[in-house]
PDB file of C-alpha atoms in Angstrom:
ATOM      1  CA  UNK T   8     -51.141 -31.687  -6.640  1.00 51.00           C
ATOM      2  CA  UNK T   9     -47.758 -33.006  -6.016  1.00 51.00           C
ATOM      3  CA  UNK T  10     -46.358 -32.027  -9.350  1.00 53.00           C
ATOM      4  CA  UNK T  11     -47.642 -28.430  -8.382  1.00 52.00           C
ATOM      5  CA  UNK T  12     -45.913 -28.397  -5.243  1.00 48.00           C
ATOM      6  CA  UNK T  13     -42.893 -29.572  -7.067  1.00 53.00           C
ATOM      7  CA  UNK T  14     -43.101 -27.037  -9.419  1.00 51.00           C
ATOM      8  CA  UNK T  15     -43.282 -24.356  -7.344  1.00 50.00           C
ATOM      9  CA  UNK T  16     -40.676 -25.306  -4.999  1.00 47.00           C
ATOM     10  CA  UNK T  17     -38.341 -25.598  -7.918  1.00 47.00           C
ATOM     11  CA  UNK T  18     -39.134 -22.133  -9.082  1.00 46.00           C
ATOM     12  CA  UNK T  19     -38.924 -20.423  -5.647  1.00 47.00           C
ATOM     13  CA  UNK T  20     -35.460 -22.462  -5.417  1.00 45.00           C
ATOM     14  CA  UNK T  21     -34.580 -20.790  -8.938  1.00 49.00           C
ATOM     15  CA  UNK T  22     -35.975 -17.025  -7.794  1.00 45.00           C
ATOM     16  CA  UNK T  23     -33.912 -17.320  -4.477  1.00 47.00           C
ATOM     17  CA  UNK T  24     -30.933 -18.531  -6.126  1.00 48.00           C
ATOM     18  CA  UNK T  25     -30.752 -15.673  -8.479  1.00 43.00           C
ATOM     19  CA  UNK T  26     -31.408 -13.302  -5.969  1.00 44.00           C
ATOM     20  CA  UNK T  27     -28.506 -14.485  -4.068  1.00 42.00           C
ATOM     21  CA  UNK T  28     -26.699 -14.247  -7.408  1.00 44.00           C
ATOM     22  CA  UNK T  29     -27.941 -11.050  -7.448  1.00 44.00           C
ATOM     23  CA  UNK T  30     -26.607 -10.373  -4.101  1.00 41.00           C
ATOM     24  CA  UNK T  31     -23.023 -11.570  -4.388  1.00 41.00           C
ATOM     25  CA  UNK T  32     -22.454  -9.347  -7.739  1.00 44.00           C
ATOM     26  CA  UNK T  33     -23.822  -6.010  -5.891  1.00 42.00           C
ATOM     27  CA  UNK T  34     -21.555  -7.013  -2.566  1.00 42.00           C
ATOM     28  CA  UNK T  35     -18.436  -4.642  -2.836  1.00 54.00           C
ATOM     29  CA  UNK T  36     -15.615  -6.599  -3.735  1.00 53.00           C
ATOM     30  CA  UNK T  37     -12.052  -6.410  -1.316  1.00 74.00           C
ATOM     31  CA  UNK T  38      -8.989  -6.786  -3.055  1.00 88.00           C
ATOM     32  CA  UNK T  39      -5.671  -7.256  -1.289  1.00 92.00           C
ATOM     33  CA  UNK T  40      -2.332  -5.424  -2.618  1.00 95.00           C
ATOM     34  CA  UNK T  41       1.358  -6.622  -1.976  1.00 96.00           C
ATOM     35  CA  UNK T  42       3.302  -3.384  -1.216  1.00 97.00           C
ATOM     36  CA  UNK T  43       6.967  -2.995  -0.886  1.00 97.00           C
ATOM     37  CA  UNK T  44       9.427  -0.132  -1.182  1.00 98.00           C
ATOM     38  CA  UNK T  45      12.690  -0.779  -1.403  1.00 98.00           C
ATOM     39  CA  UNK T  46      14.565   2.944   0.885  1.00 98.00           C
ATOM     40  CA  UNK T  47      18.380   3.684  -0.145  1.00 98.00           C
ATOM     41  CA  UNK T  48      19.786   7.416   0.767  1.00 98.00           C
ATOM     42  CA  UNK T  49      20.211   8.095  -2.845  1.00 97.00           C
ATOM     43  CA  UNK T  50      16.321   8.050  -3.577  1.00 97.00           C
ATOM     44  CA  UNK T  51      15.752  10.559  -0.944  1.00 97.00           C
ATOM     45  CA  UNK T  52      15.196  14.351  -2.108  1.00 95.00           C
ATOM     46  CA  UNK T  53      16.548  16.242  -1.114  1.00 95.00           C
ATOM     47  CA  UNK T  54      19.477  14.423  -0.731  1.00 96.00           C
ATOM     48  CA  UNK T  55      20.969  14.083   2.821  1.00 97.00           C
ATOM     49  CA  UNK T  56      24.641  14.316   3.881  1.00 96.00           C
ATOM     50  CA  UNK T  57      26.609  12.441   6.353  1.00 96.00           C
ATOM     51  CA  UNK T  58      24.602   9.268   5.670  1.00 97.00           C
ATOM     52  CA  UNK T  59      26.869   5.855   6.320  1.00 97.00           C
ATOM     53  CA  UNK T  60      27.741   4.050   3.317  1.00 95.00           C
ATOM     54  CA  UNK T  61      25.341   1.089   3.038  1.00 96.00           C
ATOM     55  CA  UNK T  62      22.018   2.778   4.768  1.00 98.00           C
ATOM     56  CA  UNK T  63      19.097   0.652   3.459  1.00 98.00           C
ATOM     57  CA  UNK T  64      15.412  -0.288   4.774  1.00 98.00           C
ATOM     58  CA  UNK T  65      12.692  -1.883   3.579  1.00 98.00           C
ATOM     59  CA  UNK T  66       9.198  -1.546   3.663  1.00 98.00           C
ATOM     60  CA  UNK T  67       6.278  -4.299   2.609  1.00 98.00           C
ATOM     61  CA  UNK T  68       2.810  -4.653   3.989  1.00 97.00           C
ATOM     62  CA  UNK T  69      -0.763  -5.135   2.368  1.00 96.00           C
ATOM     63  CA  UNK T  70      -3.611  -2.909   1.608  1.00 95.00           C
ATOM     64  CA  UNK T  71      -6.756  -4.425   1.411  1.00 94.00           C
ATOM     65  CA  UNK T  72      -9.986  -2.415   0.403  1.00 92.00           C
ATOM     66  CA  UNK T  73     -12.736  -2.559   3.151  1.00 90.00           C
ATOM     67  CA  UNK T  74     -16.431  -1.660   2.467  1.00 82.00           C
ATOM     68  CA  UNK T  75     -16.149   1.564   3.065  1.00 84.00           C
ATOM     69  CA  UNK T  76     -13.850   4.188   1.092  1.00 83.00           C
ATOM     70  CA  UNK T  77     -11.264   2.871   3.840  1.00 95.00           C
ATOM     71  CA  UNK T  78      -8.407   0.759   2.868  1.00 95.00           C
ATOM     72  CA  UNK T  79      -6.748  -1.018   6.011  1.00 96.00           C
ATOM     73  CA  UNK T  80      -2.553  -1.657   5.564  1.00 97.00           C
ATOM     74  CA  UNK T  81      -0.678  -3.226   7.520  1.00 97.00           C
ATOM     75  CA  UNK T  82       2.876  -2.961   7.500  1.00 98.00           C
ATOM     76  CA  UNK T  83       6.579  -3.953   8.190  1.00 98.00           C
ATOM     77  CA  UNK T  84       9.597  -1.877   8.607  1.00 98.00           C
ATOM     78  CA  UNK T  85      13.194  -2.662   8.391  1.00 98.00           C
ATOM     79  CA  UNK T  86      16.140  -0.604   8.037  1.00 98.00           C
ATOM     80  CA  UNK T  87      20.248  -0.884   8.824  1.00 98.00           C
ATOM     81  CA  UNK T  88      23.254   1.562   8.792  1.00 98.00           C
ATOM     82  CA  UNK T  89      21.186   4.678   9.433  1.00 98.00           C
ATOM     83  CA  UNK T  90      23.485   7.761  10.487  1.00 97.00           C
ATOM     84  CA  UNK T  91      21.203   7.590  14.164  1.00 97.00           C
ATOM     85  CA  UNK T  92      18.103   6.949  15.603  1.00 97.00           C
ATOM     86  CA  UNK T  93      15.238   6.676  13.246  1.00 98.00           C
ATOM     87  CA  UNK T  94      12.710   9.468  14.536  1.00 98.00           C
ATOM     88  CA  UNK T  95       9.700   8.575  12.028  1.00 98.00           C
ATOM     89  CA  UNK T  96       8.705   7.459   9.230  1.00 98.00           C
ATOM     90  CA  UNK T  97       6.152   8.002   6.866  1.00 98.00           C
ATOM     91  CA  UNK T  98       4.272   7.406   3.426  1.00 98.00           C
ATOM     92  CA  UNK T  99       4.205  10.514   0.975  1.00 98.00           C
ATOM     93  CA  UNK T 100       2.517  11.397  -1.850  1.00 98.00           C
ATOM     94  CA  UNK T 101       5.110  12.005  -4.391  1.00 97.00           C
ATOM     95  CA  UNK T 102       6.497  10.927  -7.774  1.00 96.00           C
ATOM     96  CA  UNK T 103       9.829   9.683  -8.012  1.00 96.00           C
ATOM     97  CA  UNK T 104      12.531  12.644  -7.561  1.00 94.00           C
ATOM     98  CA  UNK T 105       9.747  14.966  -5.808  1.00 96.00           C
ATOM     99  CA  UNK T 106       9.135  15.652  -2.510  1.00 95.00           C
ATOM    100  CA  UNK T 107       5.242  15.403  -1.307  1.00 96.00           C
ATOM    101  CA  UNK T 108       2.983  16.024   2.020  1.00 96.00           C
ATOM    102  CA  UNK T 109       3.006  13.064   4.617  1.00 97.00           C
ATOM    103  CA  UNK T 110      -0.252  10.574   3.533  1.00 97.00           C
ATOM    104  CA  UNK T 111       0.392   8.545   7.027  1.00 98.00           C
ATOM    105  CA  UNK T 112       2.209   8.250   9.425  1.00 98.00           C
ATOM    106  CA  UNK T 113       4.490   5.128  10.331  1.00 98.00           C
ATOM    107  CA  UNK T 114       6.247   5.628  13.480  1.00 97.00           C
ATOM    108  CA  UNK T 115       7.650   8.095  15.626  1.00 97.00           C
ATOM    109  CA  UNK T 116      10.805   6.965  17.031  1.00 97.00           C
ATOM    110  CA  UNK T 117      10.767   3.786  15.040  1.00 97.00           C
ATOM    111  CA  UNK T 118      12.814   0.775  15.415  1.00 97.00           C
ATOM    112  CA  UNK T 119      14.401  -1.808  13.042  1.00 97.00           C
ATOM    113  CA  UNK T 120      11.641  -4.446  12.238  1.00 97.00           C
ATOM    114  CA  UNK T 121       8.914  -2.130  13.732  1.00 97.00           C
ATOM    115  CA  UNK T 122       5.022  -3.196  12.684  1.00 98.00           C
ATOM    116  CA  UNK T 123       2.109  -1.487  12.306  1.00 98.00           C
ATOM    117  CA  UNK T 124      -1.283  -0.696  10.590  1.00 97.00           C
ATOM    118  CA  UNK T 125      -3.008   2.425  10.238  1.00 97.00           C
ATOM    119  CA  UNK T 126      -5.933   3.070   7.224  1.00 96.00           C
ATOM    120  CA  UNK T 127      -5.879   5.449   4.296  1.00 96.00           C
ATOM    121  CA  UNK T 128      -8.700   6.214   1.683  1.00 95.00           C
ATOM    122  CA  UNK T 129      -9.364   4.284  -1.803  1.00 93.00           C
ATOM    123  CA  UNK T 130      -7.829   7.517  -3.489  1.00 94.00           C
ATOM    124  CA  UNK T 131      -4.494   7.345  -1.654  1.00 96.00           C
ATOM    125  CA  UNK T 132      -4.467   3.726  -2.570  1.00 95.00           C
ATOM    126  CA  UNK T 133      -4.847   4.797  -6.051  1.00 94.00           C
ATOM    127  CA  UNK T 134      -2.225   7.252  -5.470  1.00 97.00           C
ATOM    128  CA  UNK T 135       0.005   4.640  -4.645  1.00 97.00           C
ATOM    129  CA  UNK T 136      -0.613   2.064  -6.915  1.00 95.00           C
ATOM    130  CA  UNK T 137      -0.163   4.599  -9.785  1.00 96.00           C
ATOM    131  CA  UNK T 138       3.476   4.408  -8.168  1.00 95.00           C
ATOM    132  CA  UNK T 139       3.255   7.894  -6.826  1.00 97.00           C
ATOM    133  CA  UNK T 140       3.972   7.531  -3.197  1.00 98.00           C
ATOM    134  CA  UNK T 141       7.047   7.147  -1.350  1.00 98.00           C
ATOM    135  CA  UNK T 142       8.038   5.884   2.470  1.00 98.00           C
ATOM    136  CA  UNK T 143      10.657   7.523   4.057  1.00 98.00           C
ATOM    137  CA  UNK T 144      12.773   7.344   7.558  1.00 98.00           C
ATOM    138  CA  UNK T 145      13.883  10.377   9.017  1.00 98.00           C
ATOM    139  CA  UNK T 146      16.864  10.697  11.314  1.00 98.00           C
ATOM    140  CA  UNK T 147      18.124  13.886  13.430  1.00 97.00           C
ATOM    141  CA  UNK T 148      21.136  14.370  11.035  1.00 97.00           C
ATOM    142  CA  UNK T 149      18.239  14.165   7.942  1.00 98.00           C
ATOM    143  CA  UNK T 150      15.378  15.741   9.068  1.00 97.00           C
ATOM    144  CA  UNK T 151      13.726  15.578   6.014  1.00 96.00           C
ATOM    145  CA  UNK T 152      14.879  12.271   5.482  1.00 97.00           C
ATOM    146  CA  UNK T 153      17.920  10.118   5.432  1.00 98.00           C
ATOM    147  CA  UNK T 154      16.644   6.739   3.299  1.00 98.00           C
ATOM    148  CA  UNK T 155      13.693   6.772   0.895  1.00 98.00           C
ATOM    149  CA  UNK T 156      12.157   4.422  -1.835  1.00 98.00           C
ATOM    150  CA  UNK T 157       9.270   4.589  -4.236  1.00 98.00           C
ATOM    151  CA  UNK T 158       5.757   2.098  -3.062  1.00 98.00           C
ATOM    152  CA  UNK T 159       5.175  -0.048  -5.946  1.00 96.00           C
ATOM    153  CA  UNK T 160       1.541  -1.761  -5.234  1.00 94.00           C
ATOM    154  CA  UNK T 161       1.694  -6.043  -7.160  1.00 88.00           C
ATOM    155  CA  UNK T 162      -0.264  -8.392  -8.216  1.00 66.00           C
ATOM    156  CA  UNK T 163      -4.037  -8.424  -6.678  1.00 69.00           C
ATOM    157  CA  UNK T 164      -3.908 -10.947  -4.045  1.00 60.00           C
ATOM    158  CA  UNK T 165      -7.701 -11.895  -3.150  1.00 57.00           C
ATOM    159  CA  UNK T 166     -10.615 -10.721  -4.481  1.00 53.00           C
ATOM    160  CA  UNK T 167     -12.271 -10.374  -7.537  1.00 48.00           C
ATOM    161  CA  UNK T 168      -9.051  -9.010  -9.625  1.00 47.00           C
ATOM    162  CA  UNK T 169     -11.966  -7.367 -11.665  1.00 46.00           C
ATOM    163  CA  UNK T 170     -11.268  -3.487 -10.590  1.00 48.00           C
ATOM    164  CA  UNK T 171      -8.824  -1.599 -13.117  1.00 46.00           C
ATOM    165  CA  UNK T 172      -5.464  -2.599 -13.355  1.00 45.00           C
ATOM    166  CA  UNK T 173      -2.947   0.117 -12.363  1.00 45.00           C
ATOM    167  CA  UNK T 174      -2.122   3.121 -14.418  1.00 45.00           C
ATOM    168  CA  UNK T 175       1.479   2.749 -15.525  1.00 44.00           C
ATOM    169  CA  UNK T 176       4.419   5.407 -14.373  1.00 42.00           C
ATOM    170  CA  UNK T 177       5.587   7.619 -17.471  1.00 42.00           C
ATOM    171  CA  UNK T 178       9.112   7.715 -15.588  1.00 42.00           C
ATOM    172  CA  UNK T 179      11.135   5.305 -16.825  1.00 38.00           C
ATOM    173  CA  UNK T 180      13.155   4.950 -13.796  1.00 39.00           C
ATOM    174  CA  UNK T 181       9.900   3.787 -11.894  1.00 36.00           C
ATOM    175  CA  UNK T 182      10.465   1.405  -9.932  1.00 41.00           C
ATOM    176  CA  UNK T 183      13.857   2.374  -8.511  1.00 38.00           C
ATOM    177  CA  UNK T 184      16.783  -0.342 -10.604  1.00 35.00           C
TER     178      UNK T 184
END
């Protein structure tokens, strides 16, 4: 009798730990991105006038994919030299050279070393890891913007790594030298 019960305690141990098995492979999967743009005024299109010699910013953050087909970033903001007060800032869809409708919004007035987070959907994150999104900051002399620089998504930070790895950019100038 006590070889039974051992027996069948080691099998339901077995069952339940390959339905946990079972579990963790059907659990969706959050990855974490590193992403960073890099703004000069000479990126921007179309190209704005009057901008100070030496107007940069950066951008960085992290996107990481939630459960649902939300992706949460959180972000930084930095910028210098502007020709005045930054009045937003954004991330677009658009390839490099093009300009492309707003895909969320950053701030609005923003200020140098400004944070934030805001979500966006697993297809804009595709969108920008395909390198075909850009973050811009306008000002009141550049309405359309004064500074501007590609998002380039790295490595896979957490998570299972296991999803598709980027497509690649058929612009050679992607990322920005």
């Amino acid at each position: 009798m006590r070889k039974t019960l051992g027996v069948g305690a080691a099998t339901a141990l077995g069952l339940a730990g390959f339905a946990l098995a079972g579990f963790a492979l059907a659990a969706p999967q959050r990855d974490t991105f590193k992403v960073t743009a890099n703004l000069k005024a000479r990126f921007e299109v179309p190209k704005p006038t009057g901008v100070p010699t030496g107007a940069t910013g950066l951008f960085t953050g992290r996107a990481v994919e939630m459960d649902s087909d939300r992706v949460r970033l959180t972000w930084r903001l930095t910028f210098s030299k502007l020709s005045g007060r930054a009045d937003a800032a954004h991330i677009h869809a658009g390839r490099v050279g093009k300009a492309g409708g707003v895909m969320l919004a950053l701030c609005g007035p923003c200020r140098n070393g400004q944070r934030g987070s805001g979500t966006i959907s697993h297809a804009q994150l595709r969108t920008i890891r395909a390198g075909r999104a850009y973050v811009n900051v306008h000002t009141g002399k550049n309405a359309a913007g004064e500074i501007r620089g590609q998002v380039k998504a790295s490595e896979v930070i957490s998570g299972s790594g296991s999803g598709p790895p980027p497509p690649t950019s058929p612009d050679p100038t992607y990322p920005y030298p």
